[in-house]
C-alpha cells in the first residue's frame, strides 16, 4: 500500500507564497484560514544572518496527535496515509487544534468572504464542502490525487521546491530525494512520524 | 524573551468556567460521599455534596456544549473512549450526572425514600464519589496527553486539579453550611481543618508544578509568563494570595466565626478560578523544530 508524502526543498524555496495562494484557490477557504502557510524568519545574528523560509501544511502524521484526541472519530487516517476530517462527524470541540504540534488545523467559526458582504461566484462554488462550526485542514488535495494529479501546491510551485509521491516505494522521486539529501521531519522528538519531509537549505 | 511569548493561545472563558465548576461540583460530591462512609451521622455534608455536585457539573457541561462548533452532533463524543480523553470524559460526566440526579431525585427533591435502602445508598455514594473524582481528574489527564504544550504535559496537572477541586469543593460546602444557618454544626470544624491541610498540599503541588517546568524552552516561557510575565498578577494575587494565603490564615487563626469563614470560602473559590485561568492561559505551544531552527507558531492571523 502506498503512503503518500511530500518533500519540500528548503534550498529551492524562495518564500513567494504561491503555494499558499494556489491552495486557497483550490479549496476556496474562508478568509484567515490557510491550509498552507510559509513562515519567514531570520536565521543567525546580523551580520551573519539570512532569511529562512518554512512552508507548513498538515504533516499527515503516521501517528497523528489529532486523531488520537478526536472524540468523535471525525479525524481518521486513510490506508494511504492521508489524514482526513469528515465535517459531518466533527462536533467542533477544537481540541485537535490545540493538540496539533504543527498548528495546521483551523476552526471555521464563521465563513468570511474576501470582499465584505459579497460572495463571489468562485467562493459560492467552492464553499459547498466547508462546514461552519467544524475543523478543517489540508487533505493533500485528495480529489486531485485520486484523479492522478499532484496537489495544487506542488503543481504551482514556481521553484519546483515541492515534490509529491509514495514514501513506501524506494524508487519514487520523494524517497530518492529523502535518501540523497538527508530529508528530515519537523519535531521528531514528538514521535508523530510526519509524511512531509524537508530537505536542508545547504 | 519576546520571541518566547509568541505562540500562546487562550481558551475561552467558557472552558475556564467549566473547569472550575467541574472541580467544585466533583470535589464537593466526593467530599460528601467520603463523609458518608466515614461518619453516616453527618448527613448534612453528604446532602450538600449532592445538592452542589451534579447540578454544578451539569451547568459546566452546558457551557461546554455552547462552546462546540456543531452541538447538534454532540452525541458523537461517545464514539472513541478507547483512546480519546474527551470521549472518556463524556462518559464520566454522563455517569456522574446520572448518579447525582438519582440521589437528588430520590433523596432531596421531589422524593425522599433513598435512605430506606442503606446498601443501595452506600453503593451510590461510593460509585458517585469515584466518578466525582474522575470528573475532576480527567481534564488533567486530557491536558497531560497534549504533548505539543509542555506546560500541560505533566502528570502533576491531574494532581493539581484534584487538590484544587477538593479544596474548592470544601469551600463551597462550608459556604452553604453558613448560608443555611448551620454555623454551629460540628462538621464545620472538621471541614475547616481538613481544608487548611489541603491548602498546604495545594501550595506544594503548585510549587512542584512550576518547579518541574525547566526542561523545555516553551515550558520555561510558560513559567516566566506565570511568575513574572503577563500572568504574574493573576498568579501572585489571584492564586497565591487570595486562593491560598488568606483562606489558610483565616482557617487556622480565626476559627469558626461566621464572617471570616465566609470571606475565606469566597477567597478560596476565587482562587480556584484563578488556578484554572493561569494553567489554561499559560500554555505555550512547543516551537516547530526544523533541524535546530526553532520557529514559534504565531496565533492565527485574522
GROMACS .gro file of C-alpha atoms in nm:
model
  504
    1UNK     CA    1   0.000   0.000   0.000
    2UNK     CA    2   0.119   0.340  -0.086
    3UNK     CA    3   0.195   0.602   0.171
    4UNK     CA    4   0.162   0.945   0.022
    5UNK     CA    5   0.416   1.201   0.131
    6UNK     CA    6   0.564   1.532   0.035
    7UNK     CA    7   0.917   1.662   0.013
    8UNK     CA    8   0.984   2.035   0.041
    9UNK     CA    9   1.325   2.154  -0.070
   10UNK     CA   10   1.421   2.446   0.153
   11UNK     CA   11   1.720   2.520  -0.070
   12UNK     CA   12   1.485   2.599  -0.357
   13UNK     CA   13   1.204   2.765  -0.163
   14UNK     CA   14   1.211   3.142  -0.208
   15UNK     CA   15   0.916   3.217   0.019
   16UNK     CA   16   0.692   3.356  -0.256
   17UNK     CA   17   0.369   3.209  -0.108
   18UNK     CA   18   0.249   3.080  -0.445
   19UNK     CA   19   0.163   2.753  -0.270
   20UNK     CA   20  -0.045   2.946  -0.016
   21UNK     CA   21  -0.240   3.120  -0.290
   22UNK     CA   22  -0.278   2.808  -0.503
   23UNK     CA   23  -0.409   2.622  -0.201
   24UNK     CA   24  -0.667   2.888  -0.131
   25UNK     CA   25  -0.769   2.889  -0.497
   26UNK     CA   26  -0.808   2.512  -0.493
   27UNK     CA   27  -1.006   2.486  -0.170
   28UNK     CA   28  -1.177   2.827  -0.158
   29UNK     CA   29  -1.101   2.856   0.211
   30UNK     CA   30  -1.252   3.131   0.421
   31UNK     CA   31  -1.053   3.448   0.488
   32UNK     CA   32  -0.800   3.377   0.764
   33UNK     CA   33  -0.796   3.002   0.700
   34UNK     CA   34  -0.472   2.889   0.538
   35UNK     CA   35  -0.417   2.517   0.488
   36UNK     CA   36  -0.069   2.607   0.367
   37UNK     CA   37   0.146   2.877   0.520
   38UNK     CA   38   0.505   2.993   0.471
   39UNK     CA   39   0.691   3.104   0.782
   40UNK     CA   40   0.958   3.367   0.721
   41UNK     CA   41   1.221   3.423   0.984
   42UNK     CA   42   1.578   3.533   1.045
   43UNK     CA   43   1.846   3.269   1.091
   44UNK     CA   44   2.163   3.366   1.276
   45UNK     CA   45   2.267   3.707   1.405
   46UNK     CA   46   2.343   4.012   1.194
   47UNK     CA   47   2.579   4.046   1.000
   48UNK     CA   48   2.592   3.670   0.955
   49UNK     CA   49   2.219   3.625   0.913
   50UNK     CA   50   1.989   3.524   0.634
   51UNK     CA   51   1.620   3.485   0.566
   52UNK     CA   52   1.476   3.142   0.620
   53UNK     CA   53   1.151   3.006   0.482
   54UNK     CA   54   0.947   2.718   0.611
   55UNK     CA   55   0.630   2.615   0.429
   56UNK     CA   56   0.388   2.437   0.660
   57UNK     CA   57   0.095   2.215   0.571
   58UNK     CA   58  -0.070   1.928   0.752
   59UNK     CA   59   0.207   1.674   0.808
   60UNK     CA   60  -0.027   1.373   0.761
   61UNK     CA   61   0.147   1.208   1.051
   62UNK     CA   62   0.190   0.835   1.084
   63UNK     CA   63   0.084   0.866   1.445
   64UNK     CA   64  -0.138   1.177   1.442
   65UNK     CA   65  -0.188   1.353   1.775
   66UNK     CA   66  -0.514   1.500   1.643
   67UNK     CA   67  -0.655   1.158   1.554
   68UNK     CA   68  -0.560   1.029   1.899
   69UNK     CA   69  -0.752   1.309   2.073
   70UNK     CA   70  -1.055   1.327   1.840
   71UNK     CA   71  -1.357   1.215   2.045
   72UNK     CA   72  -1.599   1.181   1.754
   73UNK     CA   73  -1.398   0.982   1.501
   74UNK     CA   74  -1.424   1.271   1.253
   75UNK     CA   75  -1.048   1.267   1.204
   76UNK     CA   76  -0.918   0.945   1.058
   77UNK     CA   77  -0.612   0.819   0.877
   78UNK     CA   78  -0.671   0.651   0.544
   79UNK     CA   79  -0.478   0.344   0.437
   80UNK     CA   80  -0.271   0.557   0.200
   81UNK     CA   81  -0.156   0.772   0.493
   82UNK     CA   82  -0.370   1.079   0.427
   83UNK     CA   83  -0.530   1.218   0.742
   84UNK     CA   84  -0.879   1.343   0.667
   85UNK     CA   85  -1.161   1.517   0.855
   86UNK     CA   86  -1.524   1.425   0.798
   87UNK     CA   87  -1.704   1.756   0.862
   88UNK     CA   88  -2.035   1.572   0.906
   89UNK     CA   89  -1.895   1.391   1.210
   90UNK     CA   90  -1.696   1.681   1.358
   91UNK     CA   91  -1.867   1.848   1.654
   92UNK     CA   92  -1.620   2.136   1.669
   93UNK     CA   93  -1.468   2.080   2.013
   94UNK     CA   94  -1.141   2.216   1.870
   95UNK     CA   95  -0.917   2.006   2.088
   96UNK     CA   96  -0.732   1.885   1.777
   97UNK     CA   97  -0.648   2.250   1.702
   98UNK     CA   98  -0.491   2.269   2.048
   99UNK     CA   99  -0.308   1.941   2.028
  100UNK     CA  100  -0.165   1.961   1.673
  101UNK     CA  101   0.206   2.039   1.723
  102UNK     CA  102   0.229   2.198   1.378
  103UNK     CA  103  -0.061   2.440   1.409
  104UNK     CA  104  -0.213   2.339   1.077
  105UNK     CA  105  -0.574   2.297   1.185
  106UNK     CA  106  -0.835   2.568   1.166
  107UNK     CA  107  -1.168   2.603   1.333
  108UNK     CA  108  -1.422   2.754   1.094
  109UNK     CA  109  -1.626   2.959   1.342
  110UNK     CA  110  -1.772   3.175   1.067
  111UNK     CA  111  -1.734   3.186   0.694
  112UNK     CA  112  -1.573   3.514   0.594
  113UNK     CA  113  -1.582   3.648   0.239
  114UNK     CA  114  -1.284   3.814   0.079
  115UNK     CA  115  -1.495   4.118  -0.003
  116UNK     CA  116  -1.705   4.211   0.295
  117UNK     CA  117  -2.072   4.135   0.245
  118UNK     CA  118  -2.029   3.997  -0.106
  119UNK     CA  119  -1.977   3.635  -0.206
  120UNK     CA  120  -1.803   3.591  -0.539
  121UNK     CA  121  -1.926   3.310  -0.771
  122UNK     CA  122  -1.592   3.135  -0.710
  123UNK     CA  123  -1.642   3.140  -0.336
  124UNK     CA  124  -2.001   3.024  -0.374
  125UNK     CA  125  -1.892   2.725  -0.582
  126UNK     CA  126  -1.601   2.622  -0.361
  127UNK     CA  127  -1.771   2.663  -0.025
  128UNK     CA  128  -2.005   2.367  -0.055
  129UNK     CA  129  -1.756   2.134   0.112
  130UNK     CA  130  -1.679   2.368   0.402
  131UNK     CA  131  -1.896   2.324   0.709
  132UNK     CA  132  -1.938   2.609   0.953
  133UNK     CA  133  -1.850   2.501   1.307
  134UNK     CA  134  -1.622   2.218   1.201
  135UNK     CA  135  -1.244   2.197   1.198
  136UNK     CA  136  -1.066   2.178   0.864
  137UNK     CA  137  -0.717   2.137   0.728
  138UNK     CA  138  -0.508   2.030   0.429
  139UNK     CA  139  -0.612   1.694   0.278
  140UNK     CA  140  -0.324   1.664   0.027
  141UNK     CA  141  -0.579   1.767  -0.239
  142UNK     CA  142  -0.737   1.424  -0.216
  143UNK     CA  143  -0.969   1.486  -0.515
  144UNK     CA  144  -0.675   1.572  -0.740
  145UNK     CA  145  -0.462   1.284  -0.613
  146UNK     CA  146  -0.741   1.035  -0.680
  147UNK     CA  147  -0.754   1.162  -1.040
  148UNK     CA  148  -0.379   1.102  -1.071
  149UNK     CA  149  -0.276   1.467  -1.036
  150UNK     CA  150  -0.044   1.623  -0.781
  151UNK     CA  151  -0.162   1.858  -0.504
  152UNK     CA  152  -0.216   2.219  -0.609
  153UNK     CA  153   0.079   2.349  -0.407
  154UNK     CA  154   0.315   2.101  -0.575
  155UNK     CA  155   0.195   2.178  -0.928
  156UNK     CA  156   0.203   2.553  -0.875
  157UNK     CA  157   0.542   2.587  -0.701
  158UNK     CA  158   0.746   2.818  -0.922
  159UNK     CA  159   1.082   2.691  -0.789
  160UNK     CA  160   0.994   2.320  -0.809
  161UNK     CA  161   1.069   2.301  -0.440
  162UNK     CA  162   0.779   2.065  -0.367
  163UNK     CA  163   0.757   1.701  -0.464
  164UNK     CA  164   0.476   1.456  -0.407
  165UNK     CA  165   0.482   1.078  -0.419
  166UNK     CA  166   0.487   0.742  -0.249
  167UNK     CA  167   0.717   0.717   0.054
  168UNK     CA  168   0.688   0.337   0.064
  169UNK     CA  169   0.828   0.299  -0.286
  170UNK     CA  170   1.209   0.325  -0.262
  171UNK     CA  171   1.231   0.417  -0.634
  172UNK     CA  172   0.991   0.711  -0.616
  173UNK     CA  173   1.122   1.064  -0.656
  174UNK     CA  174   1.040   1.158  -0.297
  175UNK     CA  175   1.214   0.854  -0.146
  176UNK     CA  176   1.524   0.915  -0.356
  177UNK     CA  177   1.536   1.283  -0.260
  178UNK     CA  178   1.499   1.200   0.111
  179UNK     CA  179   1.779   0.944   0.092
  180UNK     CA  180   2.008   1.156  -0.124
  181UNK     CA  181   1.967   1.491   0.052
  182UNK     CA  182   1.908   1.363   0.406
  183UNK     CA  183   1.550   1.474   0.434
  184UNK     CA  184   1.422   1.535   0.784
  185UNK     CA  185   1.087   1.588   0.951
  186UNK     CA  186   0.974   1.857   1.193
  187UNK     CA  187   0.976   1.789   1.569
  188UNK     CA  188   1.091   1.426   1.550
  189UNK     CA  189   1.107   1.429   1.932
  190UNK     CA  190   0.727   1.417   1.946
  191UNK     CA  191   0.719   1.083   1.765
  192UNK     CA  192   0.441   1.185   1.527
  193UNK     CA  193   0.614   1.042   1.216
  194UNK     CA  194   0.517   1.313   0.966
  195UNK     CA  195   0.480   1.233   0.595
  196UNK     CA  196   0.611   1.577   0.497
  197UNK     CA  197   0.988   1.583   0.469
  198UNK     CA  198   1.217   1.882   0.437
  199UNK     CA  199   1.546   1.898   0.251
  200UNK     CA  200   1.806   2.117   0.423
  201UNK     CA  201   1.891   2.453   0.267
  202UNK     CA  202   2.263   2.385   0.241
  203UNK     CA  203   1.224   3.694   2.558
  204UNK     CA  204   0.952   3.846   2.344
  205UNK     CA  205   1.001   3.571   2.087
  206UNK     CA  206   0.920   3.315   2.352
  207UNK     CA  207   0.587   3.474   2.427
  208UNK     CA  208   0.457   3.409   2.080
  209UNK     CA  209   0.257   3.102   2.004
  210UNK     CA  210   0.034   3.115   2.305
  211UNK     CA  211  -0.337   3.096   2.268
  212UNK     CA  212  -0.624   3.130   2.506
  213UNK     CA  213  -0.921   2.907   2.563
  214UNK     CA  214  -1.242   3.099   2.602
  215UNK     CA  215  -1.394   3.186   2.940
  216UNK     CA  216  -1.646   2.905   2.898
  217UNK     CA  217  -1.377   2.639   2.919
  218UNK     CA  218  -1.218   2.803   3.225
  219UNK     CA  219  -1.560   2.832   3.391
  220UNK     CA  220  -1.631   2.467   3.309
  221UNK     CA  221  -1.300   2.353   3.461
  222UNK     CA  222  -1.383   2.548   3.776
  223UNK     CA  223  -1.742   2.424   3.802
  224UNK     CA  224  -1.641   2.063   3.736
  225UNK     CA  225  -1.376   2.098   4.007
  226UNK     CA  226  -1.618   2.242   4.263
  227UNK     CA  227  -1.901   2.001   4.177
  228UNK     CA  228  -1.692   1.685   4.160
  229UNK     CA  229  -1.492   1.786   4.466
  230UNK     CA  230  -1.796   1.875   4.678
  231UNK     CA  231  -1.970   1.550   4.587
  232UNK     CA  232  -1.661   1.340   4.661
  233UNK     CA  233  -1.615   1.510   4.998
  234UNK     CA  234  -1.982   1.450   5.082
  235UNK     CA  235  -1.960   1.084   4.979
  236UNK     CA  236  -1.642   1.036   5.183
  237UNK     CA  237  -1.817   1.188   5.486
  238UNK     CA  238  -2.099   0.939   5.444
  239UNK     CA  239  -1.856   0.646   5.450
  240UNK     CA  240  -1.662   0.777   5.750
  241UNK     CA  241  -1.948   0.914   5.954
  242UNK     CA  242  -2.304   0.829   5.832
  243UNK     CA  243  -2.445   1.059   6.102
  244UNK     CA  244  -2.306   1.367   5.929
  245UNK     CA  245  -2.586   1.351   5.675
  246UNK     CA  246  -2.586   1.723   5.621
  247UNK     CA  247  -2.249   1.730   5.445
  248UNK     CA  248  -2.342   1.440   5.218
  249UNK     CA  249  -2.670   1.616   5.139
  250UNK     CA  250  -2.492   1.940   5.046
  251UNK     CA  251  -2.249   1.740   4.832
  252UNK     CA  252  -2.544   1.602   4.638
  253UNK     CA  253  -2.710   1.943   4.610
  254UNK     CA  254  -2.391   2.108   4.480
  255UNK     CA  255  -2.226   1.821   4.288
  256UNK     CA  256  -2.422   1.716   3.984
  257UNK     CA  257  -2.605   2.049   3.927
  258UNK     CA  258  -2.279   2.247   3.910
  259UNK     CA  259  -2.119   1.988   3.681
  260UNK     CA  260  -2.431   1.986   3.466
  261UNK     CA  261  -2.417   2.365   3.436
  262UNK     CA  262  -2.049   2.338   3.338
  263UNK     CA  263  -2.141   2.081   3.073
  264UNK     CA  264  -2.394   2.326   2.926
  265UNK     CA  265  -2.108   2.577   2.891
  266UNK     CA  266  -1.904   2.311   2.708
  267UNK     CA  267  -2.199   2.243   2.482
  268UNK     CA  268  -2.230   2.612   2.391
  269UNK     CA  269  -1.859   2.619   2.313
  270UNK     CA  270  -1.893   2.349   2.045
  271UNK     CA  271  -1.895   2.447   1.681
  272UNK     CA  272  -2.166   2.198   1.591
  273UNK     CA  273  -2.355   2.098   1.907
  274UNK     CA  274  -2.611   1.908   1.701
  275UNK     CA  275  -2.370   1.613   1.667
  276UNK     CA  276  -2.257   1.614   2.032
  277UNK     CA  277  -2.373   1.252   2.073
  278UNK     CA  278  -2.072   1.154   1.862
  279UNK     CA  279  -1.848   1.244   2.158
  280UNK     CA  280  -1.922   0.896   2.294
  281UNK     CA  281  -1.754   0.736   1.991
  282UNK     CA  282  -1.396   0.677   2.095
  283UNK     CA  283  -1.344   0.608   2.466
  284UNK     CA  284  -1.067   0.364   2.372
  285UNK     CA  285  -0.821   0.646   2.312
  286UNK     CA  286  -0.964   0.999   2.329
  287UNK     CA  287  -0.981   1.158   2.673
  288UNK     CA  288  -1.265   1.387   2.571
  289UNK     CA  289  -1.467   1.077   2.486
  290UNK     CA  290  -1.381   0.915   2.819
  291UNK     CA  291  -1.470   1.243   2.989
  292UNK     CA  292  -1.808   1.245   2.818
  293UNK     CA  293  -1.881   0.903   2.967
  294UNK     CA  294  -1.751   1.010   3.309
  295UNK     CA  295  -1.960   1.327   3.314
  296UNK     CA  296  -2.272   1.146   3.196
  297UNK     CA  297  -2.243   0.872   3.459
  298UNK     CA  298  -2.167   1.126   3.732
  299UNK     CA  299  -2.464   1.345   3.642
  300UNK     CA  300  -2.698   1.042   3.621
  301UNK     CA  301  -2.591   0.917   3.966
  302UNK     CA  302  -2.619   1.269   4.107
  303UNK     CA  303  -2.964   1.306   3.952
  304UNK     CA  304  -3.083   0.975   4.105
  305UNK     CA  305  -2.964   1.082   4.450
  306UNK     CA  306  -3.109   1.428   4.413
  307UNK     CA  307  -3.440   1.299   4.284
  308UNK     CA  308  -3.492   1.026   4.544
  309UNK     CA  309  -3.335   1.188   4.849
  310UNK     CA  310  -3.382   1.562   4.835
  311UNK     CA  311  -3.649   1.656   4.587
  312UNK     CA  312  -3.916   1.552   4.482
  313UNK     CA  313  -3.893   1.206   4.651
  314UNK     CA  314  -3.726   1.119   4.979
  315UNK     CA  315  -3.709   0.744   5.023
  316UNK     CA  316  -3.347   0.669   4.930
  317UNK     CA  317  -3.206   0.625   5.283
  318UNK     CA  318  -3.454   0.338   5.339
  319UNK     CA  319  -3.223   0.130   5.123
  320UNK     CA  320  -2.889   0.182   5.302
  321UNK     CA  321  -2.690  -0.065   5.091
  322UNK     CA  322  -2.802   0.090   4.764
  323UNK     CA  323  -2.743   0.436   4.911
  324UNK     CA  324  -2.387   0.349   5.013
  325UNK     CA  325  -2.328   0.191   4.674
  326UNK     CA  326  -2.443   0.511   4.501
  327UNK     CA  327  -2.216   0.715   4.726
  328UNK     CA  328  -1.910   0.502   4.651
  329UNK     CA  329  -1.964   0.490   4.274
  330UNK     CA  330  -2.068   0.856   4.263
  331UNK     CA  331  -1.765   0.956   4.471
  332UNK     CA  332  -1.532   0.774   4.233
  333UNK     CA  333  -1.692   0.941   3.933
  334UNK     CA  334  -1.681   1.278   4.111
  335UNK     CA  335  -1.305   1.236   4.149
  336UNK     CA  336  -1.278   1.123   3.786
  337UNK     CA  337  -1.474   1.433   3.678
  338UNK     CA  338  -1.207   1.647   3.841
  339UNK     CA  339  -0.919   1.435   3.718
  340UNK     CA  340  -0.998   1.364   3.355
  341UNK     CA  341  -0.932   1.718   3.228
  342UNK     CA  342  -0.592   1.691   3.393
  343UNK     CA  343  -0.524   1.373   3.200
  344UNK     CA  344  -0.655   1.534   2.882
  345UNK     CA  345  -0.406   1.819   2.922
  346UNK     CA  346  -0.135   1.574   3.029
  347UNK     CA  347  -0.161   1.386   2.697
  348UNK     CA  348  -0.124   1.709   2.496
  349UNK     CA  349   0.238   1.671   2.404
  350UNK     CA  350   0.257   1.985   2.192
  351UNK     CA  351   0.211   2.204   2.504
  352UNK     CA  352   0.490   2.128   2.753
  353UNK     CA  353   0.326   2.340   3.026
  354UNK     CA  354   0.036   2.093   3.033
  355UNK     CA  355   0.221   1.777   2.955
  356UNK     CA  356   0.291   1.674   3.312
  357UNK     CA  357   0.129   1.418   3.545
  358UNK     CA  358   0.127   1.684   3.820
  359UNK     CA  359  -0.158   1.860   3.644
  360UNK     CA  360  -0.425   1.595   3.727
  361UNK     CA  361  -0.299   1.610   4.085
  362UNK     CA  362  -0.325   1.991   4.091
  363UNK     CA  363  -0.679   1.977   3.953
  364UNK     CA  364  -0.770   1.714   4.211
  365UNK     CA  365  -0.631   1.906   4.508
  366UNK     CA  366  -0.781   2.234   4.388
  367UNK     CA  367  -1.114   2.063   4.313
  368UNK     CA  368  -1.137   1.907   4.659
  369UNK     CA  369  -1.041   2.233   4.833
  370UNK     CA  370  -1.292   2.443   4.633
  371UNK     CA  371  -1.550   2.169   4.691
  372UNK     CA  372  -1.497   2.200   5.068
  373UNK     CA  373  -1.517   2.580   5.044
  374UNK     CA  374  -1.848   2.554   4.863
  375UNK     CA  375  -1.987   2.316   5.129
  376UNK     CA  376  -1.867   2.548   5.410
  377UNK     CA  377  -2.030   2.841   5.232
  378UNK     CA  378  -2.358   2.652   5.202
  379UNK     CA  379  -2.346   2.549   5.569
  380UNK     CA  380  -2.301   2.910   5.677
  381UNK     CA  381  -2.556   3.035   5.429
  382UNK     CA  382  -2.822   2.789   5.551
  383UNK     CA  383  -2.755   2.877   5.915
  384UNK     CA  384  -2.566   2.571   6.037
  385UNK     CA  385  -2.280   2.778   6.184
  386UNK     CA  386  -2.271   2.556   6.495
  387UNK     CA  387  -2.255   2.228   6.305
  388UNK     CA  388  -1.965   2.003   6.423
  389UNK     CA  389  -1.892   1.921   6.059
  390UNK     CA  390  -1.784   2.281   6.007
  391UNK     CA  391  -1.478   2.244   6.231
  392UNK     CA  392  -1.371   1.919   6.063
  393UNK     CA  393  -1.411   2.067   5.715
  394UNK     CA  394  -1.218   2.378   5.814
  395UNK     CA  395  -0.920   2.182   5.948
  396UNK     CA  396  -0.925   1.939   5.655
  397UNK     CA  397  -0.928   2.230   5.414
  398UNK     CA  398  -0.634   2.405   5.579
  399UNK     CA  399  -0.438   2.085   5.535
  400UNK     CA  400  -0.540   2.055   5.170
  401UNK     CA  401  -0.441   2.417   5.106
  402UNK     CA  402  -0.087   2.337   5.223
  403UNK     CA  403  -0.091   2.042   4.986
  404UNK     CA  404  -0.215   2.262   4.702
  405UNK     CA  405   0.062   2.513   4.763
  406UNK     CA  406   0.319   2.235   4.747
  407UNK     CA  407   0.170   2.090   4.429
  408UNK     CA  408   0.172   2.434   4.261
  409UNK     CA  409   0.534   2.486   4.366
  410UNK     CA  410   0.639   2.144   4.232
  411UNK     CA  411   0.437   2.202   3.914
  412UNK     CA  412   0.617   2.526   3.830
  413UNK     CA  413   0.949   2.400   3.960
  414UNK     CA  414   0.942   2.095   3.733
  415UNK     CA  415   0.896   2.306   3.420
  416UNK     CA  416   1.256   2.374   3.332
  417UNK     CA  417   1.347   2.119   3.068
  418UNK     CA  418   1.185   2.259   2.755
  419UNK     CA  419   1.206   2.614   2.625
  420UNK     CA  420   0.832   2.651   2.576
  421UNK     CA  421   0.772   2.529   2.931
  422UNK     CA  422   1.021   2.784   3.067
  423UNK     CA  423   0.844   3.050   2.863
  424UNK     CA  424   0.515   2.947   3.024
  425UNK     CA  425   0.662   2.960   3.374
  426UNK     CA  426   0.819   3.301   3.318
  427UNK     CA  427   0.482   3.430   3.193
  428UNK     CA  428   0.320   3.296   3.510
  429UNK     CA  429   0.583   3.406   3.761
  430UNK     CA  430   0.693   3.742   3.619
  431UNK     CA  431   0.515   3.795   3.287
  432UNK     CA  432   0.165   3.888   3.177
  433UNK     CA  433   0.002   3.632   3.409
  434UNK     CA  434   0.204   3.723   3.717
  435UNK     CA  435  -0.068   3.942   3.877
  436UNK     CA  436  -0.325   3.665   3.833
  437UNK     CA  437  -0.082   3.414   3.976
  438UNK     CA  438   0.060   3.601   4.276
  439UNK     CA  439  -0.254   3.794   4.371
  440UNK     CA  440  -0.522   3.552   4.249
  441UNK     CA  441  -0.379   3.205   4.308
  442UNK     CA  442  -0.127   3.257   4.588
  443UNK     CA  443  -0.264   3.544   4.798
  444UNK     CA  444  -0.641   3.518   4.754
  445UNK     CA  445  -0.653   3.145   4.684
  446UNK     CA  446  -0.405   3.009   4.937
  447UNK     CA  447  -0.263   3.252   5.193
  448UNK     CA  448  -0.576   3.443   5.302
  449UNK     CA  449  -0.806   3.140   5.342
  450UNK     CA  450  -0.532   2.942   5.516
  451UNK     CA  451  -0.463   3.222   5.763
  452UNK     CA  452  -0.831   3.268   5.838
  453UNK     CA  453  -0.897   2.896   5.876
  454UNK     CA  454  -0.605   2.844   6.109
  455UNK     CA  455  -0.615   3.159   6.322
  456UNK     CA  456  -0.973   3.287   6.320
  457UNK     CA  457  -1.164   2.960   6.363
  458UNK     CA  458  -1.534   2.906   6.314
  459UNK     CA  459  -1.657   3.264   6.318
  460UNK     CA  460  -1.918   3.328   6.058
  461UNK     CA  461  -1.786   3.639   5.881
  462UNK     CA  462  -1.418   3.545   5.845
  463UNK     CA  463  -1.504   3.193   5.735
  464UNK     CA  464  -1.738   3.330   5.468
  465UNK     CA  465  -1.459   3.556   5.345
  466UNK     CA  466  -1.216   3.261   5.345
  467UNK     CA  467  -1.454   3.046   5.143
  468UNK     CA  468  -1.522   3.315   4.886
  469UNK     CA  469  -1.149   3.383   4.856
  470UNK     CA  470  -1.080   3.012   4.813
  471UNK     CA  471  -1.339   2.982   4.536
  472UNK     CA  472  -1.198   3.286   4.353
  473UNK     CA  473  -0.852   3.127   4.389
  474UNK     CA  474  -0.990   2.811   4.225
  475UNK     CA  475  -1.100   3.013   3.923
  476UNK     CA  476  -0.754   3.172   3.901
  477UNK     CA  477  -0.578   2.833   3.919
  478UNK     CA  478  -0.771   2.721   3.609
  479UNK     CA  479  -0.720   3.056   3.438
  480UNK     CA  480  -0.343   3.056   3.491
  481UNK     CA  481  -0.299   2.693   3.386
  482UNK     CA  482  -0.509   2.735   3.071
  483UNK     CA  483  -0.375   3.076   2.968
  484UNK     CA  484  -0.014   2.994   3.048
  485UNK     CA  485   0.001   2.737   2.768
  486UNK     CA  486   0.271   2.800   2.509
  487UNK     CA  487   0.296   2.565   2.215
  488UNK     CA  488   0.629   2.397   2.158
  489UNK     CA  489   0.804   2.566   1.864
  490UNK     CA  490   0.849   2.400   1.527
  491UNK     CA  491   1.187   2.233   1.527
  492UNK     CA  492   1.339   2.245   1.181
  493UNK     CA  493   1.672   2.074   1.247
  494UNK     CA  494   1.765   2.305   1.533
  495UNK     CA  495   1.599   2.620   1.398
  496UNK     CA  496   1.305   2.694   1.626
  497UNK     CA  497   1.002   2.873   1.489
  498UNK     CA  498   0.728   2.976   1.729
  499UNK     CA  499   0.377   2.935   1.598
  500UNK     CA  500   0.206   3.270   1.597
  501UNK     CA  501  -0.161   3.298   1.688
  502UNK     CA  502  -0.395   3.262   1.399
  503UNK     CA  503  -0.386   3.551   1.154
  504UNK     CA  504  -0.720   3.723   1.114
   0.00000   0.00000   0.00000
